[in-house]
Each structure stands twice: as structure tokens, then as C-alpha cells.
Amino acid sequence: MPSERASFAERRTRAAAKLRERDFGALLLSPGADLFYLAGYQIFASERLTCLVLDRDGTATIVCPAFEAPRAAVASPELARATWEETDDPYAMVASLVRSSGTVAVADQMWAAFVLGLQQALPRRAFAVASEITRGLRMRKDAAEVEALRLVSESADRAYARILERPFAGRTEREIGVDLAELLRSEGHEEVGFTIVASGANGASPHHDTGDRRIAEGDTVVLDFGGAMRGYRSDITRTVHVGKSGGSEEQKVHDVVRRAQDAGYAAARKGASAESVDGASRRVIDEAGYGRFFIHRTGHGIGLDGHEHPYLVRGNREILEPGMTFSIEPGIYLPGRFGVRIEDIAVIDNDGSARPLNRADHAFATVS
Ligand code: ZN
Ligand code: ZN
Ligand code: ZN
């Protein structure tokens, strides 16, 4: 799509300007979200070096194995390519393309082996992480990115609505996780990232490893799942109970978490700090007497990465702006008993308020 290609070129122009502003020499991006953001090239990481070299003079070249050149050409037709054969030195090739002096910024998730190889090929250069250049760009989503996040969030919402119709009691967490993965795909996800199914006391561990526990009547179950469509990621959590009614404390804790999330939404607006959203959610849980059981930050940015800037955590004074997208996900975790978390993805709209991209019902749903 020509419009999409134009936006990649425009992003590279802005990244090059940022390199000049910081007096950096070049940006070196191995496979990952920054590479996709600036070139539209999505490829798995492997031991063969693929690297976008963006010099601060604006020239961009993809260094890749020769046999992968056709694939790079389809993804990023307008970019120059430098290809290496199996016996060539790809690091020397990258170094020869870094023409400007100054610090070299490498992808935050670049493998250590590549970083060490590049440091040898570019001696006497200072190295930094690419997010110093890319985070300011990637944090503010354009309209097409917000739309992609809305579509993937709504796909996750539909998967959630459908899992409520399936039986829980008598089945294992793993079986529910397999169902969730299948539902995400059937609702349009191209990739399933994770399916956390944390039942009963397992719910007190926020990142519980979905396992063989058999779910029983009376259980509270935390469902946290997501994946990707067109590169953009979903991440939603709802907490349900199995059987006629949730226990009275379970219902009470769920109400507190809901109010904490509402307070987070109210605080999340243009001009507010990231930490103020965390503070607003945390205050509700503190005042209800559960403060020491809310054991993680309130949220994280989301886009091409499942977790990215801005992080909604105490100490982060970053100011929220239109186009920023992040989770608001307070939780209460009672060791040995149960946990409750509610998570949506929200966007700061042009009018300055936070709009949920997830629309799935927030109630403490009953499953059978
Ligand atoms: Zn998490
Ligand atoms: Zn999540
Ligand atoms: Zn999350």
C-alpha cells in the first residue's frame, strides 16, 4: 500500500532527524518492533544478521543474507539492500554503511552476539539503545496504528465473550488456554502471544504458568490473553467465577478492582503524568485495605510490542499525550486464596480523555 510505504519513509525521516538532534551517528536495527516500525519488515530473529542501517544523513540500507533478499525486497521495496553470502563478514558490511560519526544506537532486543560483533567492527564508537531514538516516535500512535490496536482489541473481546459460553468446571487450565488460543485465531488474530489461565489460588500469581490444575465449582479464574494482528498487539484480562455466585469476598475484591480501574481511566488524560494513573488506581485499592496485595504497576504501553513505553508506574513523570496507548490493569492477589485483575487497553484521544479500545463486559462473569 503506497500510503503505508510513505509512512515508513516519513518515520525514517523523523528518526534521522532525532539522530542528528542527539548527535548520534546511526541506528542499527535487527529483527523486532523498531525494524518493523521503520521499514515494514517483519522477520524472525536468527543467528544470521539482518540489520537496518539508518545513517543520520537519512540513508537507509537493509543488510541481510543474500538468500533472504527477495523477502526483504517484497517487505521494503524502496530500501537499498546490501547482501552477504554465507562466508562474508556481515559486521564489516554494516560498519561500512555507518558513514556519520557519533554514537551508534542498536535495537534494545538485539542479541548480545550481534552487539559484540558490531562493537568489534566499529571500535572507538559509543553504543546506546535504539529506544533513545525510537521511543518518542513509537509512543505516539498515528490514526492507522490506533485503528489497528482497536481492531485487535475487539478481536480479543470477542474471544472473551465466546470463552464464557464454554464449560470451565472439571476442565484444566491448559484446556481453557487452548480454547482461548483457538478463539483468538478464529476471531482474527494472526498470532497468539500468551494465554494465562489462573484458577483458585493460582490466581494470586499474576503471571501464573497455565497448568494442569482442574478447575472446580466455586473457583475464581483470572484470564489474561493476547496476540497480534498486522503486527499490533492485544492484551486483555477479565476475572470470572465458576458456578452460581462468586464468594462474598471475591465479589467485594472484584468491585474494588473495578473501581480502581475506573479511577485509572479518570486520571488518564492528556497532560497527566504516567505515574498519576498508577497513583489513582492504587489509592482506591489502598483505601479498601488491600494495598499490599496490589503487587505490580498499573499498566504498560502497547503497540508493536506487548510491553513498551510509557509504563504507568510510580516514578515515571512522562506526560501522557494524544495517541499514547497503554493498559490499565489493577489487580489484587490474596496468597493461597485467589486473585482478581481487570485489564483493558486505552488510548488518549484527541479530546484528551482516555478511551477504552476493549469493550468486553467488566462484570464478575459467571461461567459453568
Ligand atoms: Zn502482565
Ligand atoms: Zn495482560
Ligand atoms: Zn498487560
Short mmCIF file of C-alpha atoms and ligand atoms in Angstrom, two decimals:
data_model
loop_
_atom_site.label_atom_id
_atom_site.label_comp_id
_atom_site.label_asym_id
_atom_site.label_seq_id
_atom_site.Cartn_x
_atom_site.Cartn_y
_atom_site.Cartn_z
CA MET A 1 0.00 0.00 0.00
CA PRO A 2 1.57 3.28 -1.09
CA SER A 3 0.23 5.26 1.88
CA GLU A 4 1.69 2.74 4.28
CA ARG A 5 5.08 2.85 2.47
CA ALA A 6 5.03 6.64 2.68
CA SER A 7 4.52 6.48 6.42
CA PHE A 8 7.58 4.20 6.82
CA ALA A 9 9.67 6.73 4.86
CA GLU A 10 8.32 9.56 6.98
CA ARG A 11 9.16 7.68 10.17
CA ARG A 12 12.73 7.17 8.94
CA THR A 13 12.99 10.89 8.19
CA ARG A 14 11.92 11.68 11.74
CA ALA A 15 14.29 9.07 13.21
CA ALA A 16 17.21 10.52 11.21
CA ALA A 17 16.32 14.00 12.49
CA LYS A 18 16.34 12.63 16.01
CA LEU A 19 19.79 11.07 15.38
CA ARG A 20 21.12 14.47 14.31
CA GLU A 21 19.47 16.19 17.24
CA ARG A 22 21.18 13.77 19.66
CA ASP A 23 24.45 13.88 17.71
CA PHE A 24 24.21 10.12 17.10
CA GLY A 25 25.76 8.52 14.01
CA ALA A 26 23.38 5.74 13.07
CA LEU A 27 20.58 3.45 14.14
CA LEU A 28 21.21 -0.31 13.73
CA LEU A 29 18.06 -2.42 13.92
CA SER A 30 17.97 -6.19 14.00
CA PRO A 31 14.57 -8.00 13.64
CA GLY A 32 11.99 -6.62 16.04
CA ALA A 33 9.40 -3.92 16.52
CA ASP A 34 11.69 -0.96 15.68
CA LEU A 35 12.66 -2.58 12.37
CA PHE A 36 9.01 -3.19 11.53
CA TYR A 37 8.11 0.36 12.56
CA LEU A 38 10.71 1.98 10.32
CA ALA A 39 10.81 -0.42 7.37
CA GLY A 40 7.70 -2.62 7.44
CA TYR A 41 9.94 -5.66 7.51
CA GLN A 42 8.80 -8.39 9.89
CA ILE A 43 11.16 -11.32 10.22
CA PHE A 44 12.10 -13.76 12.98
CA ALA A 45 15.43 -13.34 14.69
CA SER A 46 18.09 -15.91 13.77
CA GLU A 47 21.85 -16.34 14.04
CA ARG A 48 22.29 -14.75 10.60
CA LEU A 49 22.50 -10.98 10.92
CA THR A 50 19.74 -8.90 9.37
CA CYS A 51 20.16 -5.23 10.17
CA LEU A 52 18.62 -1.98 9.02
CA VAL A 53 21.30 0.70 8.96
CA LEU A 54 19.81 4.18 9.18
CA ASP A 55 22.56 6.77 9.00
CA ARG A 56 21.83 10.21 10.36
CA ASP A 57 22.17 11.60 6.84
CA GLY A 58 18.91 9.73 6.15
CA THR A 59 20.26 6.88 4.04
CA ALA A 60 18.72 3.55 4.93
CA THR A 61 20.05 0.14 3.89
CA ILE A 62 18.96 -3.34 4.84
CA VAL A 63 21.88 -5.70 5.37
CA CYS A 64 20.63 -9.27 5.03
CA PRO A 65 21.67 -12.78 3.96
CA ALA A 66 21.64 -12.93 0.14
CA PHE A 67 19.07 -15.72 0.07
CA GLU A 68 16.64 -13.56 2.08
CA ALA A 69 16.96 -10.54 -0.23
CA PRO A 70 13.78 -11.37 -2.20
CA ARG A 71 11.82 -11.38 1.02
CA ALA A 72 13.30 -8.05 2.15
CA ALA A 73 12.54 -6.63 -1.30
CA VAL A 74 8.86 -7.52 -1.00
CA ALA A 75 8.59 -6.04 2.50
CA SER A 76 10.62 -2.89 1.90
CA PRO A 77 10.87 -2.38 -1.88
CA GLU A 78 12.12 1.21 -1.69
CA LEU A 79 15.10 0.42 0.57
CA ALA A 80 18.64 -0.21 -0.62
CA ARG A 81 19.89 -3.71 0.18
CA ALA A 82 23.39 -4.95 0.96
CA THR A 83 23.51 -8.72 0.91
CA TRP A 84 26.06 -11.08 2.33
CA GLU A 85 26.95 -14.65 1.32
CA GLU A 86 27.44 -17.39 3.89
CA THR A 87 31.21 -16.80 4.09
CA ASP A 88 31.12 -12.96 4.15
CA ASP A 89 31.53 -10.81 7.26
CA PRO A 90 28.18 -9.06 7.84
CA TYR A 91 29.62 -6.88 10.62
CA ALA A 92 32.16 -5.30 8.28
CA MET A 93 29.32 -4.68 5.84
CA VAL A 94 27.25 -2.89 8.49
CA ALA A 95 30.30 -0.88 9.63
CA SER A 96 30.96 0.29 6.07
CA LEU A 97 27.43 1.72 5.92
CA VAL A 98 27.80 3.78 9.11
CA ARG A 99 29.22 6.87 7.45
CA SER A 100 28.50 9.57 10.01
CA SER A 101 30.45 9.91 13.22
CA GLY A 102 28.81 9.67 16.62
CA THR A 103 27.16 7.16 18.92
CA VAL A 104 25.67 4.04 17.35
CA ALA A 105 22.21 3.09 18.65
CA VAL A 106 21.38 -0.63 18.49
CA ALA A 107 17.95 -2.29 18.83
CA ASP A 108 17.09 -2.80 22.51
CA GLN A 109 16.50 -6.52 21.91
CA MET A 110 19.47 -7.11 19.62
CA TRP A 111 21.22 -10.36 20.54
CA ALA A 112 24.42 -9.92 22.58
CA ALA A 113 26.41 -11.86 19.97
CA PHE A 114 25.46 -9.27 17.31
CA VAL A 115 26.21 -6.31 19.59
CA LEU A 116 29.66 -7.72 20.37
CA GLY A 117 30.33 -8.33 16.66
CA LEU A 118 29.28 -4.76 15.81
CA GLN A 119 31.39 -3.32 18.62
CA GLN A 120 34.42 -5.08 17.17
CA ALA A 121 33.66 -3.82 13.68
CA LEU A 122 33.06 -0.26 14.95
CA PRO A 123 35.83 0.23 17.51
CA ARG A 124 36.04 3.53 19.41
CA ARG A 125 32.32 4.14 18.93
CA ALA A 126 29.99 4.70 21.84
CA PHE A 127 26.90 2.45 21.77
CA ALA A 128 23.40 3.22 23.05
CA VAL A 129 19.97 1.59 22.89
CA ALA A 130 17.73 2.42 19.93
CA SER A 131 14.78 3.32 22.16
CA GLU A 132 16.59 6.58 22.93
CA ILE A 133 15.74 7.48 19.35
CA THR A 134 12.58 5.47 18.68
CA ARG A 135 10.59 5.63 21.91
CA GLY A 136 9.37 9.18 21.39
CA LEU A 137 8.20 8.26 17.89
CA ARG A 138 6.60 4.93 18.73
CA MET A 139 4.79 6.14 21.85
CA ARG A 140 2.56 8.47 19.87
CA LYS A 141 0.49 6.29 17.59
CA ASP A 142 -0.92 7.67 14.37
CA ALA A 143 -4.55 7.12 13.38
CA ALA A 144 -3.77 3.93 11.43
CA GLU A 145 -1.93 2.45 14.39
CA VAL A 146 -4.77 3.29 16.80
CA GLU A 147 -7.18 1.67 14.36
CA ALA A 148 -5.01 -1.48 14.20
CA LEU A 149 -4.98 -1.60 18.01
CA ARG A 150 -8.76 -1.13 18.13
CA LEU A 151 -9.30 -4.00 15.71
CA VAL A 152 -7.00 -6.40 17.57
CA SER A 153 -8.52 -5.39 20.93
CA GLU A 154 -12.03 -6.01 19.67
CA SER A 155 -10.94 -9.39 18.32
CA ALA A 156 -9.75 -10.27 21.85
CA ASP A 157 -13.08 -9.00 23.24
CA ARG A 158 -14.96 -11.43 21.00
CA ALA A 159 -12.72 -14.32 22.08
CA TYR A 160 -13.53 -13.45 25.70
CA ALA A 161 -17.29 -13.35 25.05
CA ARG A 162 -17.07 -16.79 23.47
CA ILE A 163 -14.99 -18.42 26.21
CA LEU A 164 -17.78 -17.55 28.66
CA GLU A 165 -20.03 -19.97 26.78
CA ARG A 166 -17.65 -22.91 27.29
CA PRO A 167 -17.65 -25.14 30.37
CA PHE A 168 -14.93 -24.47 32.97
CA ALA A 169 -15.71 -26.82 35.87
CA GLY A 170 -13.92 -30.16 35.51
CA ARG A 171 -11.51 -28.93 32.83
CA THR A 172 -7.87 -27.99 33.32
CA GLU A 173 -6.39 -24.51 32.99
CA ARG A 174 -4.45 -25.78 29.99
CA GLU A 175 -7.63 -26.86 28.22
CA ILE A 176 -9.17 -23.41 28.73
CA GLY A 177 -5.91 -21.88 27.46
CA VAL A 178 -6.05 -23.99 24.29
CA ASP A 179 -9.66 -22.85 23.78
CA LEU A 180 -8.67 -19.21 24.21
CA ALA A 181 -5.87 -19.56 21.66
CA GLU A 182 -8.27 -21.16 19.17
CA LEU A 183 -10.87 -18.43 19.76
CA LEU A 184 -8.30 -15.65 19.30
CA ARG A 185 -7.36 -17.15 15.94
CA SER A 186 -10.92 -17.71 14.84
CA GLU A 187 -11.70 -14.07 15.74
CA GLY A 188 -8.91 -12.76 13.53
CA HIS A 189 -5.65 -12.94 15.45
CA GLU A 190 -2.71 -13.96 13.26
CA GLU A 191 -0.58 -14.76 16.26
CA VAL A 192 -1.38 -15.93 19.78
CA GLY A 193 1.10 -14.46 22.23
CA PHE A 194 0.03 -15.85 25.61
CA THR A 195 -2.95 -17.33 27.43
CA ILE A 196 -2.80 -17.07 31.22
CA VAL A 197 -5.50 -19.11 32.95
CA ALA A 198 -5.01 -18.83 36.71
CA SER A 199 -7.65 -20.60 38.77
CA GLY A 200 -8.25 -20.63 42.50
CA ALA A 201 -5.09 -19.95 44.49
CA ASN A 202 -3.08 -19.84 41.24
CA GLY A 203 -4.80 -16.51 40.55
CA ALA A 204 -2.68 -14.94 43.29
CA SER A 205 0.34 -15.23 40.96
CA PRO A 206 -0.14 -12.50 38.31
CA HIS A 207 1.89 -14.32 35.62
CA HIS A 208 0.88 -17.85 36.60
CA ASP A 209 2.11 -20.55 34.25
CA THR A 210 -1.12 -22.08 32.92
CA GLY A 211 -1.01 -25.69 34.08
CA ASP A 212 -2.84 -28.90 34.88
CA ARG A 213 -4.95 -27.71 37.79
CA ARG A 214 -8.52 -28.88 37.34
CA ILE A 215 -10.99 -26.02 37.69
CA ALA A 216 -13.81 -26.59 40.20
CA GLU A 217 -17.15 -25.07 41.11
CA GLY A 218 -16.58 -22.02 43.32
CA ASP A 219 -13.23 -21.09 41.75
CA THR A 220 -12.29 -17.57 40.74
CA VAL A 221 -10.35 -17.64 37.45
CA VAL A 222 -8.11 -14.91 36.01
CA LEU A 223 -7.99 -14.94 32.18
CA ASP A 224 -5.23 -12.79 30.65
CA PHE A 225 -4.52 -13.30 26.98
CA GLY A 226 -3.43 -11.64 23.78
CA GLY A 227 -1.61 -11.84 20.50
CA ALA A 228 -1.23 -9.84 17.31
CA MET A 229 -2.92 -8.78 14.09
CA ARG A 230 -0.95 -6.89 11.41
CA GLY A 231 1.86 -6.60 13.95
CA TYR A 232 -0.19 -4.77 16.60
CA ARG A 233 -0.85 -6.49 19.90
CA SER A 234 -3.80 -7.20 22.16
CA ASP A 235 -3.75 -7.75 25.92
CA ILE A 236 -6.92 -8.18 27.98
CA THR A 237 -7.70 -9.57 31.42
CA ARG A 238 -11.06 -10.49 32.91
CA THR A 239 -11.76 -12.42 36.08
CA VAL A 240 -14.68 -14.85 36.20
CA HIS A 241 -16.14 -17.21 38.78
CA VAL A 242 -17.32 -20.77 38.29
CA GLY A 243 -20.83 -21.63 39.45
CA LYS A 244 -23.87 -19.74 40.57
CA SER A 245 -22.40 -16.88 42.61
CA GLY A 246 -18.92 -15.67 43.45
CA GLY A 247 -17.99 -15.82 47.15
CA SER A 248 -18.75 -12.61 49.04
CA GLU A 249 -15.11 -11.58 49.45
CA GLU A 250 -14.39 -12.47 45.82
CA GLN A 251 -17.25 -10.20 44.73
CA LYS A 252 -16.06 -7.45 47.07
CA VAL A 253 -12.47 -7.65 45.78
CA HIS A 254 -13.73 -7.61 42.20
CA ASP A 255 -15.74 -4.44 42.95
CA VAL A 256 -12.62 -2.77 44.40
CA VAL A 257 -10.54 -3.66 41.32
CA ARG A 258 -13.27 -2.33 39.04
CA ARG A 259 -13.37 0.96 40.92
CA ALA A 260 -9.56 1.09 40.80
CA GLN A 261 -9.66 0.67 37.03
CA ASP A 262 -12.35 3.36 36.70
CA ALA A 263 -10.15 5.71 38.76
CA GLY A 264 -7.24 4.91 36.43
CA TYR A 265 -9.37 5.80 33.40
CA ALA A 266 -10.46 9.07 35.02
CA ALA A 267 -6.85 10.03 35.80
CA ALA A 268 -5.50 9.05 32.36
CA ARG A 269 -5.79 12.17 30.23
CA LYS A 270 -3.69 14.48 28.14
CA GLY A 271 -1.22 16.36 30.34
CA ALA A 272 -1.36 13.93 33.27
CA SER A 273 1.78 12.04 34.26
CA ALA A 274 2.08 8.29 33.77
CA GLU A 275 2.62 7.84 37.50
CA SER A 276 -0.58 9.72 38.36
CA VAL A 277 -2.65 6.97 36.70
CA ASP A 278 -0.88 4.39 38.83
CA GLY A 279 -1.46 6.58 41.88
CA ALA A 280 -5.18 6.94 41.17
CA SER A 281 -5.77 3.19 40.80
CA ARG A 282 -3.58 2.37 43.78
CA ARG A 283 -5.37 4.83 46.06
CA VAL A 284 -8.70 3.00 45.61
CA ILE A 285 -7.10 -0.34 46.49
CA ASP A 286 -5.17 1.16 49.43
CA GLU A 287 -8.31 2.74 50.86
CA ALA A 288 -10.18 -0.57 50.61
CA GLY A 289 -7.42 -2.13 52.74
CA TYR A 290 -5.83 -4.27 50.01
CA GLY A 291 -2.84 -2.04 49.19
CA ARG A 292 -0.18 -4.60 49.98
CA PHE A 293 -1.85 -7.13 47.67
CA PHE A 294 -1.55 -4.92 44.55
CA ILE A 295 1.95 -6.06 43.70
CA HIS A 296 2.64 -4.66 40.22
CA ARG A 297 2.48 -1.39 38.29
CA THR A 298 -0.88 -0.28 36.92
CA GLY A 299 -0.03 -0.54 33.24
CA HIS A 300 2.32 -0.56 30.27
CA GLY A 301 2.33 0.91 26.81
CA ILE A 302 1.34 -1.40 23.94
CA GLY A 303 1.72 -1.30 20.17
CA LEU A 304 4.10 -3.39 18.08
CA ASP A 305 5.48 -4.71 21.38
CA GLY A 306 3.24 -6.15 24.08
CA HIS A 307 5.05 -4.08 26.70
CA GLU A 308 6.55 -0.75 25.64
CA HIS A 309 6.71 2.88 26.76
CA PRO A 310 5.01 4.54 28.56
CA TYR A 311 4.97 2.50 31.78
CA LEU A 312 2.34 3.52 34.31
CA VAL A 313 4.42 3.21 37.42
CA ARG A 314 5.39 5.38 40.35
CA GLY A 315 8.42 7.48 39.44
CA ASN A 316 7.53 7.83 35.75
CA ARG A 317 6.80 11.52 35.22
CA GLU A 318 6.33 11.07 31.46
CA ILE A 319 3.39 13.22 30.32
CA LEU A 320 0.50 11.47 28.56
CA GLU A 321 -0.33 12.77 25.11
CA PRO A 322 -2.93 12.03 22.43
CA GLY A 323 -2.06 8.84 20.56
CA MET A 324 -0.49 7.08 23.53
CA THR A 325 -1.88 3.58 24.10
CA PHE A 326 -1.44 1.57 27.27
CA SER A 327 -3.04 -0.96 29.56
CA ILE A 328 -4.85 -0.07 32.77
CA GLU A 329 -4.71 -3.27 34.79
CA PRO A 330 -5.02 -3.06 38.57
CA GLY A 331 -5.21 -6.32 40.50
CA ILE A 332 -5.47 -7.77 43.99
CA TYR A 333 -3.69 -11.04 44.79
CA LEU A 334 -4.50 -12.89 48.01
CA PRO A 335 -1.85 -15.60 48.54
CA GLY A 336 -3.25 -19.09 48.95
CA ARG A 337 -6.74 -17.92 48.06
CA PHE A 338 -7.45 -16.17 44.74
CA GLY A 339 -6.62 -13.18 42.56
CA VAL A 340 -8.57 -10.58 40.59
CA ARG A 341 -7.28 -8.45 37.72
CA ILE A 342 -9.13 -6.38 35.14
CA GLU A 343 -7.20 -5.08 32.14
CA ASP A 344 -8.11 -3.00 29.12
CA ILE A 345 -6.10 -1.18 26.50
CA ALA A 346 -6.83 2.54 26.42
CA VAL A 347 -5.86 5.37 24.08
CA ILE A 348 -5.54 9.06 24.85
CA ASP A 349 -7.92 10.61 22.33
CA ASN A 350 -7.55 13.93 20.55
CA ASP A 351 -10.00 15.46 23.03
CA GLY A 352 -7.53 14.50 25.78
CA SER A 353 -9.52 11.77 27.55
CA ALA A 354 -8.78 8.05 27.77
CA ARG A 355 -10.95 5.84 25.56
CA PRO A 356 -11.07 2.07 26.05
CA LEU A 357 -10.16 0.02 23.00
CA ASN A 358 -11.51 -3.10 24.75
CA ARG A 359 -15.27 -3.17 25.09
CA ALA A 360 -15.77 -6.57 26.74
CA ASP A 361 -18.04 -6.52 29.79
CA HIS A 362 -16.20 -5.78 33.04
CA ALA A 363 -18.63 -7.61 35.33
CA PHE A 364 -17.58 -10.58 37.50
CA ALA A 365 -19.00 -13.04 34.97
CA THR A 366 -20.40 -16.45 35.87
CA VAL A 367 -19.20 -19.47 33.90
CA SER A 368 -20.41 -23.04 34.23
ZN ZN B 1 1.34 -8.99 32.89
ZN ZN B 2 -2.40 -8.87 30.23
ZN ZN B 3 -0.84 -6.12 30.23
#
